[in-house]
PDB file of C-alpha atoms in Angstrom:
ATOM      1  CA  MET A  28      53.749 119.652 -74.279  1.00 71.00           C
ATOM      2  CA  LYS A  29      49.830 118.782 -73.010  1.00 68.00           C
ATOM      3  CA  LYS A  30      48.241 117.310 -76.969  1.00 68.00           C
ATOM      4  CA  LYS A  31      51.617 114.910 -76.872  1.00 66.00           C
ATOM      5  CA  ILE A  32      51.305 113.665 -73.241  1.00 67.00           C
ATOM      6  CA  PHE A  33      47.850 112.503 -74.122  1.00 50.00           C
ATOM      7  CA  ALA A  34      48.459 111.143 -77.746  1.00 52.00           C
ATOM      8  CA  LEU A  35      51.708 109.014 -75.487  1.00 60.00           C
ATOM      9  CA  PHE A  36      48.507 108.198 -73.003  1.00 56.00           C
ATOM     10  CA  SER A  37      46.153 106.883 -75.753  1.00 56.00           C
ATOM     11  CA  VAL A  38      48.942 105.156 -77.574  1.00 57.00           C
ATOM     12  CA  PHE A  39      50.014 103.375 -74.700  1.00 60.00           C
ATOM     13  CA  THR A  40      45.621 102.473 -73.882  1.00 62.00           C
ATOM     14  CA  LEU A  41      46.219 100.912 -76.769  1.00 57.00           C
ATOM     15  CA  VAL A  42      48.639  99.052 -77.491  1.00 57.00           C
ATOM     16  CA  PHE A  43      47.952  97.438 -73.813  1.00 59.00           C
ATOM     17  CA  SER A  44      43.441  96.931 -74.504  1.00 54.00           C
ATOM     18  CA  PHE A  45      44.888  94.256 -77.358  1.00 51.00           C
ATOM     19  CA  ALA A  46      47.379  92.825 -75.930  1.00 43.00           C
ATOM     20  CA  SER A  47      44.540  92.005 -72.610  1.00 39.00           C
ATOM     21  CA  ILE A  48      42.741  90.385 -75.715  1.00 40.00           C
ATOM     22  CA  ALA A  49      45.378  88.943 -76.854  1.00 39.00           C
ATOM     23  CA  SER A  50      46.738  86.892 -74.056  1.00 40.00           C
ATOM     24  CA  ALA A  51      43.328  86.073 -73.362  1.00 41.00           C
ATOM     25  CA  ALA A  52      43.074  83.898 -76.158  1.00 46.00           C
ATOM     26  CA  GLY A  53      44.608  79.915 -76.098  1.00 65.00           C
ATOM     27  CA  ALA A  54      41.665  77.729 -75.619  1.00 78.00           C
ATOM     28  CA  THR A  55      41.077  76.306 -78.723  1.00 86.00           C
ATOM     29  CA  ALA A  56      37.934  75.234 -80.532  1.00 88.00           C
ATOM     30  CA  GLU A  57      38.548  71.560 -80.384  1.00 90.00           C
ATOM     31  CA  MET A  58      39.564  72.477 -76.605  1.00 90.00           C
ATOM     32  CA  LYS A  59      36.331  73.376 -75.448  1.00 92.00           C
ATOM     33  CA  ALA A  60      34.314  71.429 -77.713  1.00 91.00           C
ATOM     34  CA  ALA A  61      36.005  68.474 -76.022  1.00 91.00           C
ATOM     35  CA  ILE A  62      36.071  69.796 -72.315  1.00 92.00           C
ATOM     36  CA  GLU A  63      31.658  70.651 -72.916  1.00 92.00           C
ATOM     37  CA  LYS A  64      31.797  67.243 -74.114  1.00 91.00           C
ATOM     38  CA  GLY A  65      33.510  65.806 -71.153  1.00 91.00           C
ATOM     39  CA  LEU A  66      31.848  67.629 -68.309  1.00 91.00           C
ATOM     40  CA  LYS A  67      28.008  66.947 -70.300  1.00 91.00           C
ATOM     41  CA  ASP A  68      29.219  63.379 -68.867  1.00 90.00           C
ATOM     42  CA  ALA A  69      30.167  64.348 -65.440  1.00 90.00           C
ATOM     43  CA  HIS A  70      27.353  66.459 -64.935  1.00 90.00           C
ATOM     44  CA  TYR A  71      23.510  66.317 -66.004  1.00 91.00           C
ATOM     45  CA  ASP A  72      22.606  69.661 -65.038  1.00 92.00           C
ATOM     46  CA  TYR A  73      25.674  70.900 -67.555  1.00 91.00           C
ATOM     47  CA  LYS A  74      24.130  74.387 -69.277  1.00 91.00           C
ATOM     48  CA  LYS A  75      25.122  74.249 -72.436  1.00 90.00           C
ATOM     49  CA  GLY A  76      27.551  76.812 -73.897  1.00 89.00           C
ATOM     50  CA  SER A  77      28.481  78.187 -70.725  1.00 91.00           C
ATOM     51  CA  ILE A  78      32.037  76.815 -70.746  1.00 93.00           C
ATOM     52  CA  GLU A  79      34.632  79.962 -70.390  1.00 94.00           C
ATOM     53  CA  ILE A  80      39.027  78.221 -70.855  1.00 93.00           C
ATOM     54  CA  SER A  81      41.470  80.880 -69.556  1.00 92.00           C
ATOM     55  CA  ASP A  82      44.833  81.007 -68.435  1.00 91.00           C
ATOM     56  CA  VAL A  83      45.759  78.210 -70.600  1.00 93.00           C
ATOM     57  CA  GLN A  84      48.880  76.461 -70.963  1.00 92.00           C
ATOM     58  CA  THR A  85      50.694  73.293 -72.327  1.00 92.00           C
ATOM     59  CA  VAL A  86      52.886  70.803 -70.237  1.00 91.00           C
ATOM     60  CA  PRO A  87      55.050  67.879 -71.067  1.00 91.00           C
ATOM     61  CA  ASN A  88      53.820  64.340 -70.388  1.00 88.00           C
ATOM     62  CA  GLU A  89      56.215  61.852 -68.141  1.00 87.00           C
ATOM     63  CA  ASP A  90      53.181  58.902 -68.588  1.00 84.00           C
ATOM     64  CA  LYS A  91      53.461  56.457 -70.848  1.00 84.00           C
ATOM     65  CA  LYS A  92      50.172  55.045 -70.204  1.00 85.00           C
ATOM     66  CA  LEU A  93      48.465  59.099 -71.774  1.00 84.00           C
ATOM     67  CA  ASN A  94      50.352  58.219 -75.522  1.00 83.00           C
ATOM     68  CA  THR A  95      50.585  62.399 -75.462  1.00 87.00           C
ATOM     69  CA  SER A  96      53.971  64.365 -75.259  1.00 88.00           C
ATOM     70  CA  GLU A  97      52.297  67.378 -74.068  1.00 91.00           C
ATOM     71  CA  ILE A  98      48.722  68.061 -71.884  1.00 92.00           C
ATOM     72  CA  VAL A  99      47.027  71.365 -72.165  1.00 93.00           C
ATOM     73  CA  VAL A 100      46.218  72.629 -69.209  1.00 94.00           C
ATOM     74  CA  GLY A 101      43.880  75.797 -68.383  1.00 94.00           C
ATOM     75  CA  MET A 102      41.436  76.607 -65.693  1.00 95.00           C
ATOM     76  CA  GLY A 103      37.862  76.484 -65.857  1.00 94.00           C
ATOM     77  CA  SER A 104      34.395  78.122 -65.422  1.00 95.00           C
ATOM     78  CA  TYR A 105      31.385  76.278 -66.105  1.00 95.00           C
ATOM     79  CA  LYS A 106      27.282  76.743 -64.867  1.00 95.00           C
ATOM     80  CA  THR A 107      24.887  74.476 -63.631  1.00 94.00           C
ATOM     81  CA  LYS A 108      21.291  74.459 -63.811  1.00 92.00           C
ATOM     82  CA  ARG A 109      19.234  71.789 -61.672  1.00 89.00           C
ATOM     83  CA  ASP A 110      15.144  72.513 -61.700  1.00 88.00           C
ATOM     84  CA  ASN A 111      15.125  74.919 -63.753  1.00 85.00           C
ATOM     85  CA  ILE A 112      15.728  77.299 -59.645  1.00 85.00           C
ATOM     86  CA  PHE A 113      19.012  76.163 -58.666  1.00 90.00           C
ATOM     87  CA  SER A 114      22.057  77.420 -60.635  1.00 92.00           C
ATOM     88  CA  PHE A 115      25.667  76.784 -59.876  1.00 94.00           C
ATOM     89  CA  THR A 116      29.190  78.479 -60.891  1.00 95.00           C
ATOM     90  CA  HIS A 117      32.160  75.887 -60.674  1.00 95.00           C
ATOM     91  CA  LYS A 118      35.724  77.051 -61.630  1.00 96.00           C
ATOM     92  CA  GLU A 119      38.219  74.171 -62.614  1.00 94.00           C
ATOM     93  CA  ILE A 120      41.173  72.788 -63.215  1.00 94.00           C
ATOM     94  CA  VAL A 121      40.816  71.307 -66.709  1.00 94.00           C
ATOM     95  CA  PHE A 122      43.153  68.838 -68.730  1.00 94.00           C
ATOM     96  CA  TYR A 123      43.202  68.575 -72.321  1.00 93.00           C
ATOM     97  CA  ASN A 124      44.891  65.844 -74.409  1.00 90.00           C
ATOM     98  CA  PRO A 125      45.481  67.655 -77.945  1.00 90.00           C
ATOM     99  CA  LYS A 126      45.882  64.204 -79.854  1.00 89.00           C
ATOM    100  CA  ASP A 127      43.030  62.247 -78.281  1.00 87.00           C
ATOM    101  CA  ASN A 128      41.586  65.302 -78.398  1.00 89.00           C
ATOM    102  CA  LYS A 129      39.148  64.096 -75.367  1.00 90.00           C
ATOM    103  CA  MET A 130      39.322  65.532 -71.679  1.00 91.00           C
ATOM    104  CA  LEU A 131      41.008  64.519 -68.720  1.00 91.00           C
ATOM    105  CA  THR A 132      40.090  63.844 -66.020  1.00 89.00           C
ATOM    106  CA  GLU A 133      42.926  64.567 -63.204  1.00 89.00           C
ATOM    107  CA  GLN A 134      43.303  60.505 -62.108  1.00 90.00           C
ATOM    108  CA  GLU A 135      44.837  60.249 -65.739  1.00 88.00           C
ATOM    109  CA  VAL A 136      47.281  62.576 -65.449  1.00 89.00           C
ATOM    110  CA  ALA A 137      48.243  62.640 -61.728  1.00 87.00           C
ATOM    111  CA  LYS A 138      51.757  61.416 -62.791  1.00 86.00           C
ATOM    112  CA  ALA A 139      51.921  63.776 -65.787  1.00 85.00           C
ATOM    113  CA  GLY A 140      55.013  65.601 -64.592  1.00 87.00           C
ATOM    114  CA  PRO A 141      56.363  68.307 -61.796  1.00 89.00           C
ATOM    115  CA  GLU A 142      55.258  70.860 -64.499  1.00 92.00           C
ATOM    116  CA  LEU A 143      51.468  70.303 -64.133  1.00 91.00           C
ATOM    117  CA  GLN A 144      51.624  69.135 -60.087  1.00 91.00           C
ATOM    118  CA  LYS A 145      53.309  73.043 -59.971  1.00 92.00           C
ATOM    119  CA  TYR A 146      50.543  74.273 -62.269  1.00 92.00           C
ATOM    120  CA  LYS A 147      47.276  72.620 -60.487  1.00 92.00           C
ATOM    121  CA  LYS A 148      49.150  73.854 -56.718  1.00 92.00           C
ATOM    122  CA  ASP A 149      49.393  77.819 -58.161  1.00 92.00           C
ATOM    123  CA  ASN A 150      45.228  77.935 -59.727  1.00 92.00           C
ATOM    124  CA  GLU A 151      44.487  75.853 -56.382  1.00 91.00           C
ATOM    125  CA  SER A 152      42.566  78.469 -54.622  1.00 93.00           C
ATOM    126  CA  GLU A 153      40.929  80.175 -57.871  1.00 92.00           C
ATOM    127  CA  THR A 154      38.600  76.141 -57.986  1.00 93.00           C
ATOM    128  CA  GLY A 155      35.713  75.758 -56.701  1.00 94.00           C
ATOM    129  CA  THR A 156      32.002  75.785 -56.268  1.00 94.00           C
ATOM    130  CA  LYS A 157      29.369  78.605 -55.870  1.00 94.00           C
ATOM    131  CA  MET A 158      25.385  79.204 -56.175  1.00 93.00           C
ATOM    132  CA  ASP A 159      23.771  81.864 -57.607  1.00 89.00           C
ATOM    133  CA  TYR A 160      21.286  82.349 -54.770  1.00 90.00           C
ATOM    134  CA  VAL A 161      18.215  84.909 -56.380  1.00 88.00           C
ATOM    135  CA  VAL A 162      15.172  82.809 -57.625  1.00 86.00           C
ATOM    136  CA  VAL A 163      15.594  81.389 -54.192  1.00 87.00           C
ATOM    137  CA  LEU A 164      15.473  84.252 -52.755  1.00 91.00           C
ATOM    138  CA  LEU A 165      12.731  85.200 -54.329  1.00 91.00           C
ATOM    139  CA  LEU A 166      10.977  82.364 -53.702  1.00 89.00           C
ATOM    140  CA  LEU A 167      11.303  82.988 -50.306  1.00 91.00           C
ATOM    141  CA  ALA A 168      10.087  86.339 -49.692  1.00 94.00           C
ATOM    142  CA  LEU A 169       7.096  84.927 -51.427  1.00 93.00           C
ATOM    143  CA  VAL A 170       6.972  82.991 -48.163  1.00 93.00           C
ATOM    144  CA  LEU A 171       6.293  86.692 -46.287  1.00 92.00           C
ATOM    145  CA  LEU A 172       4.701  88.663 -48.978  1.00 93.00           C
ATOM    146  CA  VAL A 173       1.785  85.597 -49.320  1.00 91.00           C
ATOM    147  CA  PRO A 174       0.627  85.897 -46.062  1.00 89.00           C
ATOM    148  CA  LEU A 175       1.144  89.893 -46.412  1.00 88.00           C
ATOM    149  CA  TYR A 176      -1.187  89.667 -48.777  1.00 86.00           C
ATOM    150  CA  LEU A 177      -4.178  88.104 -47.309  1.00 84.00           C
ATOM    151  CA  LEU A 178      -3.193  89.257 -44.224  1.00 83.00           C
ATOM    152  CA  THR A 179      -3.639  93.689 -45.845  1.00 83.00           C
ATOM    153  CA  ILE A 180      -5.746  93.195 -48.977  1.00 80.00           C
ATOM    154  CA  TRP A 181      -7.245  90.489 -49.075  1.00 72.00           C
ATOM    155  CA  GLU A 182      -9.130  90.555 -44.717  1.00 69.00           C
ATOM    156  CA  LYS A 183     -10.794  93.554 -46.535  1.00 69.00           C
ATOM    157  CA  GLY A 184     -13.135  92.081 -49.266  1.00 64.00           C
ATOM    158  CA  GLN A 185     -13.883  88.973 -47.120  1.00 63.00           C
ATOM    159  CA  TYR A 186     -17.129  90.361 -45.513  1.00 60.00           C
ATOM    160  CA  LEU A 187     -18.241  93.039 -48.343  1.00 66.00           C
ATOM    161  CA  THR A 188     -20.558  90.486 -49.534  1.00 71.00           C
ATOM    162  CA  THR A 189     -22.452  90.960 -46.587  1.00 71.00           C
ATOM    163  CA  LYS A 190     -22.164  94.414 -45.857  1.00 72.00           C
ATOM    164  CA  PHE A 191     -23.638  95.098 -49.379  1.00 76.00           C
ATOM    165  CA  LYS A 192     -26.648  92.908 -47.994  1.00 77.00           C
ATOM    166  CA  ILE A 193     -27.246  94.655 -45.508  1.00 76.00           C
ATOM    167  CA  LYS A 194     -27.361  98.293 -47.170  1.00 79.00           C
ATOM    168  CA  ASN A 195     -29.655  96.943 -50.034  1.00 79.00           C
ATOM    169  CA  ASN A 196     -32.170  95.014 -47.056  1.00 78.00           C
ATOM    170  CA  LEU A 197     -31.351  91.274 -48.552  1.00 79.00           C
ATOM    171  CA  TYR A 198     -32.372  89.031 -44.915  1.00 77.00           C
ATOM    172  CA  ASN A 199     -35.050  90.864 -45.224  1.00 76.00           C
ATOM    173  CA  HIS A 200     -35.308  92.617 -42.017  1.00 71.00           C
ATOM    174  CA  THR A 201     -37.335  95.592 -41.164  1.00 68.00           C
ATOM    175  CA  LYS A 202     -35.963  96.960 -38.234  1.00 65.00           C
ATOM    176  CA  GLU A 203     -33.152  98.885 -37.550  1.00 64.00           C
ATOM    177  CA  PHE A 204     -30.471  98.573 -34.699  1.00 63.00           C
ATOM    178  CA  ASN A 205     -28.675 101.596 -33.518  1.00 58.00           C
TER     179      ASN A 205
END
């Protein structure tokens, strides 16, 4: 009985692990390349190759100006790095036109239809920017560590040359003061 339960549990684990991998796929290489190109144009400090697109859906387009019948929409996560110190992680909704193979802006898809608006409304709580504070905090720690070093280690060795000269009578003193 235990062997059957263990075998059944193993099969379920195996099936569900592949099911999550299969559902995560969806963003094509062309879509990633077009969105990466659009992000490079929008952000001068975009970190190349950092785009990850999840929750990809295809929605119909009702706007005649876009010249496409469908729009691919997904949650894009990418990084930017300013001055090699300040690193940001951005998460936003990205839009892709598969017919013209280009990234669309939010202004271009404003009149695309109710399904796209519903997707935006459902996922707006997941969007935002987060700063990675590790490097900044290390630099701020130096403000505390450098004075501490100067007060403890460097201060002890500051007058060593004077002590050496007195011990070896380099000042040519013949008298000792106790």
